[in-house]
mmCIF file of C-alpha atoms in Angstrom:
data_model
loop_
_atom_site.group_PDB
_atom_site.id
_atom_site.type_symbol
_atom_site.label_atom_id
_atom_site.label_comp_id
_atom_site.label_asym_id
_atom_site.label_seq_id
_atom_site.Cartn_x
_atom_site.Cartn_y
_atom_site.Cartn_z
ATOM 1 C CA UNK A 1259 68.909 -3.493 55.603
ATOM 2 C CA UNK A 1260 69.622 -4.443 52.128
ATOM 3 C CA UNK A 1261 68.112 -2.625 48.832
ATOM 4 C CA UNK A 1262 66.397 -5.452 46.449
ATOM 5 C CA UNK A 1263 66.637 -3.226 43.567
ATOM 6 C CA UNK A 1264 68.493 -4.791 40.476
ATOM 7 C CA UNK A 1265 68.730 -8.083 42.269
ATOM 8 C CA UNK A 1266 68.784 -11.190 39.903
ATOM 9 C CA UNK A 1267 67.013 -14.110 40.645
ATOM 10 C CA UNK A 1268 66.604 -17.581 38.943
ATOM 11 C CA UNK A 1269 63.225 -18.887 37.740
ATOM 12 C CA UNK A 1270 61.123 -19.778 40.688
ATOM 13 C CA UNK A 1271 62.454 -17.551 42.954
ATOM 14 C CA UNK A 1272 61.361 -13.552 43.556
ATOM 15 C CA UNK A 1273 62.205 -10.565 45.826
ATOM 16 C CA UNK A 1274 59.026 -9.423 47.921
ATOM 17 C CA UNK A 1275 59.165 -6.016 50.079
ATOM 18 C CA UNK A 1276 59.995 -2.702 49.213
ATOM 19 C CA UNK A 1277 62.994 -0.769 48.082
ATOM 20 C CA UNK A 1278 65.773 0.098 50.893
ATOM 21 C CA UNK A 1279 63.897 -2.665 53.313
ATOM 22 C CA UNK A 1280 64.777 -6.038 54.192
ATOM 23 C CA UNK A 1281 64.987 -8.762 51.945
ATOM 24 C CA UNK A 1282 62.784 -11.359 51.543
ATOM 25 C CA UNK A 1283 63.269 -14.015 49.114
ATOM 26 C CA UNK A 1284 59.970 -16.221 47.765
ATOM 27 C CA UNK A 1285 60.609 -19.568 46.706
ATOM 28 C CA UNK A 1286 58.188 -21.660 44.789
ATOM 29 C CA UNK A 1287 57.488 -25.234 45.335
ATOM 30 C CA UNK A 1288 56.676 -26.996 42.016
ATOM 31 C CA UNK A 1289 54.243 -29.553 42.126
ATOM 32 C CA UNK A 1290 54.255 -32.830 40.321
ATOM 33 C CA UNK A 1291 52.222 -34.044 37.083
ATOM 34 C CA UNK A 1292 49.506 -35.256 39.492
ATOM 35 C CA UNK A 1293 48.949 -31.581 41.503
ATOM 36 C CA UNK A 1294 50.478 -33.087 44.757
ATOM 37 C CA UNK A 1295 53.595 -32.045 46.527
ATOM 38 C CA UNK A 1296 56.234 -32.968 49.128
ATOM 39 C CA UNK A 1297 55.646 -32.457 53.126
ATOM 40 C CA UNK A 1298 58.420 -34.245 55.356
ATOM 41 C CA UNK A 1299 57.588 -34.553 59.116
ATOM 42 C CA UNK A 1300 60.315 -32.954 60.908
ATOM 43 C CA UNK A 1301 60.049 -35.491 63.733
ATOM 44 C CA UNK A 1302 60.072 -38.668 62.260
ATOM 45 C CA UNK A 1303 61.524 -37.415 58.597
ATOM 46 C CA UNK A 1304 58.662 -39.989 56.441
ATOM 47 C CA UNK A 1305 57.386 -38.246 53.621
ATOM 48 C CA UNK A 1306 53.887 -37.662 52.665
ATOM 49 C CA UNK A 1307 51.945 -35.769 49.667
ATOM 50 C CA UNK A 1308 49.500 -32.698 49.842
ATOM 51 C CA UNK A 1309 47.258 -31.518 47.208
ATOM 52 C CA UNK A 1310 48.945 -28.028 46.549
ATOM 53 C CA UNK A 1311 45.562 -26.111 45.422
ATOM 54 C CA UNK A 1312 44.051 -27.441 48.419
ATOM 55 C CA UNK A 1313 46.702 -26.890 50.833
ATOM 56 C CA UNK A 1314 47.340 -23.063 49.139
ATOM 57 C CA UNK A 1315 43.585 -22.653 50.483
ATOM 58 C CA UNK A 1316 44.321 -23.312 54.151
ATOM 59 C CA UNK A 1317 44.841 -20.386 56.742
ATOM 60 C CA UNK A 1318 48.247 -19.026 57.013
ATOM 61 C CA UNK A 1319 48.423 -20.106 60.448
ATOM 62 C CA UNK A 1320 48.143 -23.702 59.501
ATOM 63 C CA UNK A 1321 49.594 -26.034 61.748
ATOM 64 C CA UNK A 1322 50.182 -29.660 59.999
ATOM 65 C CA UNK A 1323 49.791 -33.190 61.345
ATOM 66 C CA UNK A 1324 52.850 -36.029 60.281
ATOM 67 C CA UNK A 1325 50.357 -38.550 58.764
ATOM 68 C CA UNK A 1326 52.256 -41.486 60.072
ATOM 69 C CA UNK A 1327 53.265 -40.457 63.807
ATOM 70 C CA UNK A 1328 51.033 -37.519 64.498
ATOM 71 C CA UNK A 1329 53.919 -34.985 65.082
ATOM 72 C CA UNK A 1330 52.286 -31.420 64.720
ATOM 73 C CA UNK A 1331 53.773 -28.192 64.164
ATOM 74 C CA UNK A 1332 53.562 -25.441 62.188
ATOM 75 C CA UNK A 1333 53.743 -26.066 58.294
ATOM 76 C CA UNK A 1334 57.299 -24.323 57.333
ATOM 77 C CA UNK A 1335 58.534 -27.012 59.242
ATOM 78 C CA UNK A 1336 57.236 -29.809 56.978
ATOM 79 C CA UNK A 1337 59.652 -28.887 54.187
ATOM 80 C CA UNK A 1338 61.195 -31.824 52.803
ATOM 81 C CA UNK A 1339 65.221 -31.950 52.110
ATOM 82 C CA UNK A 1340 65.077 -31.327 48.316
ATOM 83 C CA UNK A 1341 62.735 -28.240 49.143
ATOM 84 C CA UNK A 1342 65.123 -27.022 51.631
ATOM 85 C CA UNK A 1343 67.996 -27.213 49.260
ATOM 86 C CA UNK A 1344 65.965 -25.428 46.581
ATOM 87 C CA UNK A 1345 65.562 -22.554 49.444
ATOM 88 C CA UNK A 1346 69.007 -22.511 50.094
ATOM 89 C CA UNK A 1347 70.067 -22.090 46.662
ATOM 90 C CA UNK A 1348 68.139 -18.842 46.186
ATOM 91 C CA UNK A 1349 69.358 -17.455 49.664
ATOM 92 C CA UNK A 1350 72.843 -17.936 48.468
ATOM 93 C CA UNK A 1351 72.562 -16.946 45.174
ATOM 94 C CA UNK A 1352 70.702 -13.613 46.880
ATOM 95 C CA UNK A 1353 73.752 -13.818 49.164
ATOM 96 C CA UNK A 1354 76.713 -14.007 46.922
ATOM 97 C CA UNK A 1355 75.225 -11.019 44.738
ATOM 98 C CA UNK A 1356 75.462 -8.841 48.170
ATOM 99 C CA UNK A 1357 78.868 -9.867 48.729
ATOM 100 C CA UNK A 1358 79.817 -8.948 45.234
ATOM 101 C CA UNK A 1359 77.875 -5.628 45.425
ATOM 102 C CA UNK A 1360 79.817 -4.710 49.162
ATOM 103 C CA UNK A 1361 83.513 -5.715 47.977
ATOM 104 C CA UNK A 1362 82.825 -3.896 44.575
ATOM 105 C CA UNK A 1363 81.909 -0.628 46.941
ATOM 106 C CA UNK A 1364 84.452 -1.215 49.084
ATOM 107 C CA UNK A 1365 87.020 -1.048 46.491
ATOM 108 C CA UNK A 1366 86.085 1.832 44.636
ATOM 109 C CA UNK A 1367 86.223 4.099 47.553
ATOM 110 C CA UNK A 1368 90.095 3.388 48.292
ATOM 111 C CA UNK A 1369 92.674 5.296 45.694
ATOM 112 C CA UNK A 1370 94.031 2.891 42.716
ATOM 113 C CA UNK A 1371 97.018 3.361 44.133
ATOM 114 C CA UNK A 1372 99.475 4.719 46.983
ATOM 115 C CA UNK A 1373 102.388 6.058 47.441
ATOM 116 C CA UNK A 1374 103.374 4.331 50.686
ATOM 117 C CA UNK A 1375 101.710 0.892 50.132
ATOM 118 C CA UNK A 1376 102.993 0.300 46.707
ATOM 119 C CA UNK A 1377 99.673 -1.720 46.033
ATOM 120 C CA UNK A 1378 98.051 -1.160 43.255
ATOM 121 C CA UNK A 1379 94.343 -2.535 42.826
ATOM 122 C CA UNK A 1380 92.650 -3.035 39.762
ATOM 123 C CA UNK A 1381 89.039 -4.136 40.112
ATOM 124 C CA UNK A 1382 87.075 -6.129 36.816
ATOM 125 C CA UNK A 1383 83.353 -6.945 36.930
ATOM 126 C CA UNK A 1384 81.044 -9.541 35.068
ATOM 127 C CA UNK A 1385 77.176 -10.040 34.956
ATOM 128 C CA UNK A 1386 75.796 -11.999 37.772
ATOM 129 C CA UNK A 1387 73.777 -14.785 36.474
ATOM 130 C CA UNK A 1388 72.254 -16.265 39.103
ATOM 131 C CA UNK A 1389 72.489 -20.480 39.637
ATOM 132 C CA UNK A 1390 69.440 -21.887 38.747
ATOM 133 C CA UNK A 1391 67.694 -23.439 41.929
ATOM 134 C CA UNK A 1392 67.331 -27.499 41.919
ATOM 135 C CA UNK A 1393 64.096 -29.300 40.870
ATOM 136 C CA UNK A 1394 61.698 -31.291 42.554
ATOM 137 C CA UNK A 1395 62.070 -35.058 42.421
ATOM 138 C CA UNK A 1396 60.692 -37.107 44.828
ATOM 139 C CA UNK A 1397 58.315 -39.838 45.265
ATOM 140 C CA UNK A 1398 54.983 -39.899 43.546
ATOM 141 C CA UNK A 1399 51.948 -40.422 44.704
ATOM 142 C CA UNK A 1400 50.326 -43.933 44.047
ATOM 143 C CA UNK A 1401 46.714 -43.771 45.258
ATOM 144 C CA UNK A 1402 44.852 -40.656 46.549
ATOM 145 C CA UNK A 1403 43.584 -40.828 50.108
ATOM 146 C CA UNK A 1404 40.671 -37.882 50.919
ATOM 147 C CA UNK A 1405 40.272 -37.150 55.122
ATOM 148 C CA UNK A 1406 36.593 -38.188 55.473
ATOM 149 C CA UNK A 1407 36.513 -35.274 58.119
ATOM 150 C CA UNK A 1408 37.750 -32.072 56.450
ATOM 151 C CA UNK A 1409 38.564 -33.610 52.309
ATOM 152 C CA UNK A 1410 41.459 -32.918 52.305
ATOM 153 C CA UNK A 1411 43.268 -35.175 49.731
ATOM 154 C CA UNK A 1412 46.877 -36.602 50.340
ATOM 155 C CA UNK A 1413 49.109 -39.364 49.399
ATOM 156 C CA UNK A 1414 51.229 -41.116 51.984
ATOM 157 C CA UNK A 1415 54.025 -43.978 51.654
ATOM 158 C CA UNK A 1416 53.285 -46.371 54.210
ATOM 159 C CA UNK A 1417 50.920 -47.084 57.219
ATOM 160 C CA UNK A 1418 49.328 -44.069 58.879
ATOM 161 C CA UNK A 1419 46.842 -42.941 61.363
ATOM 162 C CA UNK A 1420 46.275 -38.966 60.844
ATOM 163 C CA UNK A 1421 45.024 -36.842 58.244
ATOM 164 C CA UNK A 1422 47.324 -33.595 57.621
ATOM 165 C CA UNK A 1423 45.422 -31.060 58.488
ATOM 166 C CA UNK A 1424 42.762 -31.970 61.115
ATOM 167 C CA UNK A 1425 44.291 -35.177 62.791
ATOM 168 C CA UNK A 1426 43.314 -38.176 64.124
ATOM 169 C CA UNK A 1427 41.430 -40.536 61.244
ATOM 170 C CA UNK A 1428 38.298 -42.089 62.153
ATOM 171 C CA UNK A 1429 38.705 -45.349 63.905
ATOM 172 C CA UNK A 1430 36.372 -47.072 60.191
ATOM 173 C CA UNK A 1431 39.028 -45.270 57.798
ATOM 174 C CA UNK A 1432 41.951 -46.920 59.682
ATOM 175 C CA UNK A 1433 40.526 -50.195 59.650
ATOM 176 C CA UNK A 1434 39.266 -50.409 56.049
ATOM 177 C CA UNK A 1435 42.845 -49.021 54.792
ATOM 178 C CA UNK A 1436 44.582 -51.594 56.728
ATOM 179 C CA UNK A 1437 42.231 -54.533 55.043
ATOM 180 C CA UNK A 1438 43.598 -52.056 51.812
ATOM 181 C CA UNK A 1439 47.045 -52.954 52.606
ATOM 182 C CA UNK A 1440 46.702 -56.762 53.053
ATOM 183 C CA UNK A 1441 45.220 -57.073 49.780
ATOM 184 C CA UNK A 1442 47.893 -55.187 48.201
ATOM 185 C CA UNK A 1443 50.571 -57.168 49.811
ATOM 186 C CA UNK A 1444 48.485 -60.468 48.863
ATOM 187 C CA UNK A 1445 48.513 -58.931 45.204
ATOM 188 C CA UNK A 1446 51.872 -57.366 45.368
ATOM 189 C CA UNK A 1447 53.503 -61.307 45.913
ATOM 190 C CA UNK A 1448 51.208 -62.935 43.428
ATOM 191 C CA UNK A 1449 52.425 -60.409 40.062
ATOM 192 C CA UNK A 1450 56.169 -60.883 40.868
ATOM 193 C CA UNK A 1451 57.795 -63.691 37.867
ATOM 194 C CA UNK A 1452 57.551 -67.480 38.439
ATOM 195 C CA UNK A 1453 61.156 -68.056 39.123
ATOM 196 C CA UNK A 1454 61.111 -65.438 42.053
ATOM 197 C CA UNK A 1455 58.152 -66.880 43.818
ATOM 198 C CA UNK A 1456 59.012 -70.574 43.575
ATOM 199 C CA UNK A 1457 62.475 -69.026 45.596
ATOM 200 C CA UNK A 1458 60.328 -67.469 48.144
ATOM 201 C CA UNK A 1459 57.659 -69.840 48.683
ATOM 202 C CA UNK A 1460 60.458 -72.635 49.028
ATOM 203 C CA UNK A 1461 61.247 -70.033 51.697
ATOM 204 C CA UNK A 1462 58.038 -70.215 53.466
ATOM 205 C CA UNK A 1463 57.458 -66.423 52.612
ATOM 206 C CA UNK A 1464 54.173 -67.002 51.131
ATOM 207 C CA UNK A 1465 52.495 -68.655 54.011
ATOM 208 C CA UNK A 1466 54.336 -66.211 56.735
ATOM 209 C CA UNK A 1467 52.304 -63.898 54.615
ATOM 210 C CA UNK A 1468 49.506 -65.222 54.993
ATOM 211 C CA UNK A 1469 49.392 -66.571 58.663
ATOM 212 C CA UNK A 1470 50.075 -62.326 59.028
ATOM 213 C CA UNK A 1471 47.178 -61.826 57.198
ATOM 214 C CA UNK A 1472 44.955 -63.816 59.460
ATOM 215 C CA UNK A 1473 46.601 -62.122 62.500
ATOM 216 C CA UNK A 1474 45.957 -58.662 60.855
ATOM 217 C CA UNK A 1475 42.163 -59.217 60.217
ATOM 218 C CA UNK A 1476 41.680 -59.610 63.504
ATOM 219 C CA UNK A 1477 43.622 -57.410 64.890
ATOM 220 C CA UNK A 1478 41.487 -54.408 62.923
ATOM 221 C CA UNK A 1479 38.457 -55.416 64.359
ATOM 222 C CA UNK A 1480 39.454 -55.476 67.784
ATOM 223 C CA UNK A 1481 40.728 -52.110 67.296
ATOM 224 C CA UNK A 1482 37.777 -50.925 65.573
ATOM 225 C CA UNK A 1483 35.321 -52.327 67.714
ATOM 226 C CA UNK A 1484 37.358 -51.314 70.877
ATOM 227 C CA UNK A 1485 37.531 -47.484 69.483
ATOM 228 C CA UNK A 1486 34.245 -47.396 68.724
ATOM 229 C CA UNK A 1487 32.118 -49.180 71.706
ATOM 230 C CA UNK A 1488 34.444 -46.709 73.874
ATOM 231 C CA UNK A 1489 32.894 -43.651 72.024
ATOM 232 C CA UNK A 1490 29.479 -44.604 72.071
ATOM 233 C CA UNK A 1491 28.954 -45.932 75.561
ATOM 234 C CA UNK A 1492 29.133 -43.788 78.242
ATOM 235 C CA UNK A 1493 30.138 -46.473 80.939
ATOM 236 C CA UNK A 1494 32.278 -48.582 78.106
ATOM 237 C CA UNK A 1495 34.853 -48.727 80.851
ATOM 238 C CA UNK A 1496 32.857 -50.407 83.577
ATOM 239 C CA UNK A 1497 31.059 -53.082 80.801
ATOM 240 C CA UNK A 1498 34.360 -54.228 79.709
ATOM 241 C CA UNK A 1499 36.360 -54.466 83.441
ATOM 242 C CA UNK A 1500 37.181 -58.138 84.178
ATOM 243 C CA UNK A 1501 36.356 -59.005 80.490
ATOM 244 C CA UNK A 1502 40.074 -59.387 79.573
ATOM 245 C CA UNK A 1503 40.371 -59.203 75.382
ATOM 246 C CA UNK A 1504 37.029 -58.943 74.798
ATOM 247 C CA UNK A 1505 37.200 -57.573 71.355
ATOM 248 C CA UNK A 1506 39.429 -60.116 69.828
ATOM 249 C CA UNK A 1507 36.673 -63.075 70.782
ATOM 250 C CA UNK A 1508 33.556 -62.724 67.984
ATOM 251 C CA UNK A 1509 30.699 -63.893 70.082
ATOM 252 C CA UNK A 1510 31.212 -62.167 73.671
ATOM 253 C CA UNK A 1511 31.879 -58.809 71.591
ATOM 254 C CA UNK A 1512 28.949 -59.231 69.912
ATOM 255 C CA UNK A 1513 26.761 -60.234 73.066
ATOM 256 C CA UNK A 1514 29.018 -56.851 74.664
ATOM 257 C CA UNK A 1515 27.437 -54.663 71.719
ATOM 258 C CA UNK A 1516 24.107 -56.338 72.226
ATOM 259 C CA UNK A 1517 24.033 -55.554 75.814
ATOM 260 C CA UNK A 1518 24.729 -52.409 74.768
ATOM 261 C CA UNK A 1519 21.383 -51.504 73.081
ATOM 262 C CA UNK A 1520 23.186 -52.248 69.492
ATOM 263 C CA UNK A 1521 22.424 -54.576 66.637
ATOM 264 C CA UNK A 1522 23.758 -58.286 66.701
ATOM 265 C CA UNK A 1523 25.652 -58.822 64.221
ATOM 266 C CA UNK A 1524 25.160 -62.081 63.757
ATOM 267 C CA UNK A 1525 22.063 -62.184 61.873
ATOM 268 C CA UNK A 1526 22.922 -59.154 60.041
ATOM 269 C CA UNK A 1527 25.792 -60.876 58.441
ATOM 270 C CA UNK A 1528 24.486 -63.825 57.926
ATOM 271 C CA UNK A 1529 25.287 -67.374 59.210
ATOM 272 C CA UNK A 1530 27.466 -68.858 56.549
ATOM 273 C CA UNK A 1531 29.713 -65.620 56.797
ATOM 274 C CA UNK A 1532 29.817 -65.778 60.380
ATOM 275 C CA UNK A 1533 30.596 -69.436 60.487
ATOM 276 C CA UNK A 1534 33.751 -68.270 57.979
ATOM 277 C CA UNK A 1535 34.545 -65.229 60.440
ATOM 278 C CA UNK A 1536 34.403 -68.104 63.472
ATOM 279 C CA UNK A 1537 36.879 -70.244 61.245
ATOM 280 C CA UNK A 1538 39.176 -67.281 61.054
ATOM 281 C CA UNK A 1539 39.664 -66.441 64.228
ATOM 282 C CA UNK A 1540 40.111 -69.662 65.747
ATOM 283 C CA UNK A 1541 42.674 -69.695 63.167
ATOM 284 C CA UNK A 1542 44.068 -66.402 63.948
ATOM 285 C CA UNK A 1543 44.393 -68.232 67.949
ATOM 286 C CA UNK A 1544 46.522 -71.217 67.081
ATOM 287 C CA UNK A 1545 48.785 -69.367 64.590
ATOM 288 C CA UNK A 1546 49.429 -66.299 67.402
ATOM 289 C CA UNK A 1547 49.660 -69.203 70.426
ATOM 290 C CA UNK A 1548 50.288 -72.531 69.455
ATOM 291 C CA UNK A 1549 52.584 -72.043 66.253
ATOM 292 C CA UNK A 1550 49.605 -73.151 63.560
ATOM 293 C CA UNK A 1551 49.082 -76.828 65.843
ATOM 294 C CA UNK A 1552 45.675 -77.758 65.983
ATOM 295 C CA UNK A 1553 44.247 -77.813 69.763
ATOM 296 C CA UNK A 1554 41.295 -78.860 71.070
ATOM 297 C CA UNK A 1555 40.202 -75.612 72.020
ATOM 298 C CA UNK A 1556 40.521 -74.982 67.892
ATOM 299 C CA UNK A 1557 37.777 -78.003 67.319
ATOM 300 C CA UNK A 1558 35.176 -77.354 69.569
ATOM 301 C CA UNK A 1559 34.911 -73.924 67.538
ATOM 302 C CA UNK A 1560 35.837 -75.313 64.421
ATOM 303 C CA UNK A 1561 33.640 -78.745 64.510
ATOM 304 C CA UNK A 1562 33.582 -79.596 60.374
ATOM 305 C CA UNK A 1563 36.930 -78.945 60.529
ATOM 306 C CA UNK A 1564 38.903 -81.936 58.946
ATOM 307 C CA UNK A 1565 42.257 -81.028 60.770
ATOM 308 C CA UNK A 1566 43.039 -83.748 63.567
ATOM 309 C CA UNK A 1567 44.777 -82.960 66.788
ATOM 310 C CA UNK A 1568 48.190 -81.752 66.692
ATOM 311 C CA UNK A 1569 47.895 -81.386 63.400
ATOM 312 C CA UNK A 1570 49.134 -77.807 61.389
ATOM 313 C CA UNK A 1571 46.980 -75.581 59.955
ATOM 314 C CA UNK A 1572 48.024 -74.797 56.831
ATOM 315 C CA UNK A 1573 47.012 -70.930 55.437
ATOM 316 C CA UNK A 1574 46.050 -70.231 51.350
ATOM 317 C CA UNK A 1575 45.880 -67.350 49.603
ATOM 318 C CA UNK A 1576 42.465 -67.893 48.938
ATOM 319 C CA UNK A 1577 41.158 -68.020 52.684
ATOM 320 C CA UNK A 1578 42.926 -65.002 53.272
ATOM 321 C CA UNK A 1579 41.158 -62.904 50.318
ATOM 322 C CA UNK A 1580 38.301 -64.875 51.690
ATOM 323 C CA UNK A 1581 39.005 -63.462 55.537
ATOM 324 C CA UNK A 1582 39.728 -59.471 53.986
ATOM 325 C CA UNK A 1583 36.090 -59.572 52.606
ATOM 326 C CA UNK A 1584 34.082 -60.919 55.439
ATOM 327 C CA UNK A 1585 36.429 -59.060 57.922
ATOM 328 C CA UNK A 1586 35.343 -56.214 55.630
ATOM 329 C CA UNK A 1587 32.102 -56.826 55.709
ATOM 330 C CA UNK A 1588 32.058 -57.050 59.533
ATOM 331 C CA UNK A 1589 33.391 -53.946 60.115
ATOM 332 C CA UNK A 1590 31.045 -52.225 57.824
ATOM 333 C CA UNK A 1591 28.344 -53.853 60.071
ATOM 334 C CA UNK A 1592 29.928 -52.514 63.036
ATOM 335 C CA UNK A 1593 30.086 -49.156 61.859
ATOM 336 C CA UNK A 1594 26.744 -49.112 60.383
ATOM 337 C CA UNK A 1595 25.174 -50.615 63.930
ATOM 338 C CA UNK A 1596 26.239 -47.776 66.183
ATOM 339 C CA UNK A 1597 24.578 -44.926 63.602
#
């Protein structure tokens, strides 16, 4: 038991509980300019950023998803290493005033002096001032994501697939932050100076860029459409046995969804998109399995094309902003098909 009477403590720390009972130290967490704070997942140690008015309405019992690998546990355990240190600091400043208060006791009750010894101790005391805990520094946020489940809002630092507090995102909220992504890293390469893009494009940075890009697009509408024909079809598993990738082919998904009692998408997008979307993937095929070489298999889908046989297909940075919108667009159309 330890008596918090007289104890000093730092700004941003305070003594809770009564007199005579034990010690509890409350530390605050300052947020930053924006309102947002640190949480660090204690399982995969990323870092990701709560609104702290929100997150000071939650239940005490709150138990917090890691945006980014869906660890969950409960929320002390989130604190991020400059947090912990800031804790640490007030326990041992709370710590070293105990020690000081104990030896000081300890001392007085013995005699000055003795006799048979022949020690002699003299004993002098100074004000405690207390170390002043360690700010918060840490990564801010750069764009504000909100859970379209609970509304929560948060800021993470990389690709993710859970909100904080109530998990798993919706399957539409993955895919349209992934299309995000590849525009940023389309944008992010076309601001940085002259001299350091003629290095990397000599480097063939640009177009590995944007062969991923094509890759990507499809790759978040097979996941999207896979996620949600799964939910909304009771016997999704027995329409798409034998079917092999299904989702990653336009037309056979489409006639899937059809089949299905959904919308085709087809005429809902339009032909001219779809022809582009057609393009895109048969691109996306010859990059992923025949290095970028042009195949038959490419022309039959892609008839206008002007590429030759055994020919390479050679990406721009305009297809691909080109591919983000109608892939964009396409997934809107899926989403808005199965209301």
């Amino acid at each position: 038991m330890s008596d918090n009477r007289n104890f000093k403590v730092p700004d941003g720390a305070e003594p809770v509980g009564r007199p005579g009972k034990q010690v509890r130290i409350q530390v605050s967490i300052p947020s930053d300019g924006d309102g947002f704070f640190g949480r660090q997942c204690p399982d995969c140690s990323l870092i990701f950023r709560m609104d702290m008015q929100q997150y000071k309405a939650l239940p005490d019992d709150l138990t917090l998803w890691c945006v980014y690998c869906g660890h969950r546990a409960e929320h002390s355990n989130f604190l991020t290493q400059q947090q912990r240190n800031r804790v640490i600091q007030a326990a041992g400043n709370y710590g070293m005033q105990q020690v000081s208060r104990r030896l000081g006791k300890a001392i007085r009750s013995r005699p000055s002096g003795s006799r048979r010894s022949g020690v002699s101790i003299s004993v002098t005391t100074k004000p405690y001032r207390p170390r002043p805990l360690p700010g918060i520094n840490e990564e801010r946020l750069v764009r504000v994501r909100t859970c379209p489940d609970c509304q929560i809002d948060y800021a993470v630092f990389g690709e993710h697939r859970y909100c904080p507090v109530c998990g798993q995102l919706p399957a539409a909220s993955v895919a349209l932050d992934a299309l995000q992504a590849d525009t940023a890293r389309l944008a992010a390469l076309d601001a940085l100076p002259n001299e350091t893009k003629a290095l990397l494009r000599e480097q063939g940075v640009f177009t590995r860029n944007w062969v991923d890009t094509v890759e990507n697009v499809v790759g978040v509408v097979e996941a999207l459409a896979s996620a949600l024909f799964h939910a909304a079809v009771p016997d999704a598993e027995k329409r798409v046995k034998g079917k092999g990738a299904i989702f990653q082919r336009l037309d056979p998904m489409t006639d899937l969804f059809v089949d299905a009692g959904f919308c085709d998408l087809r005429p809902a997008l339009g032909h001219e998109r779809w022809q582009r979307l057609l393009t895109t993937w048969a691109a996306r095929h010859v990059f992923t399995h025949n290095d970028g070489i042009v195949d038959d298999k490419y022309l039959v889908k892609v008839p206008n094309s002007p590429a030759r046989t055994g020919q390479r297909l050679v990406p721009t940075e305009d297809m691909c902003r080109q591919a983000i919108e109608d892939t964009k667009a396409l997934c809107e159309t899926l989403v808005d098909g199965l209301r």
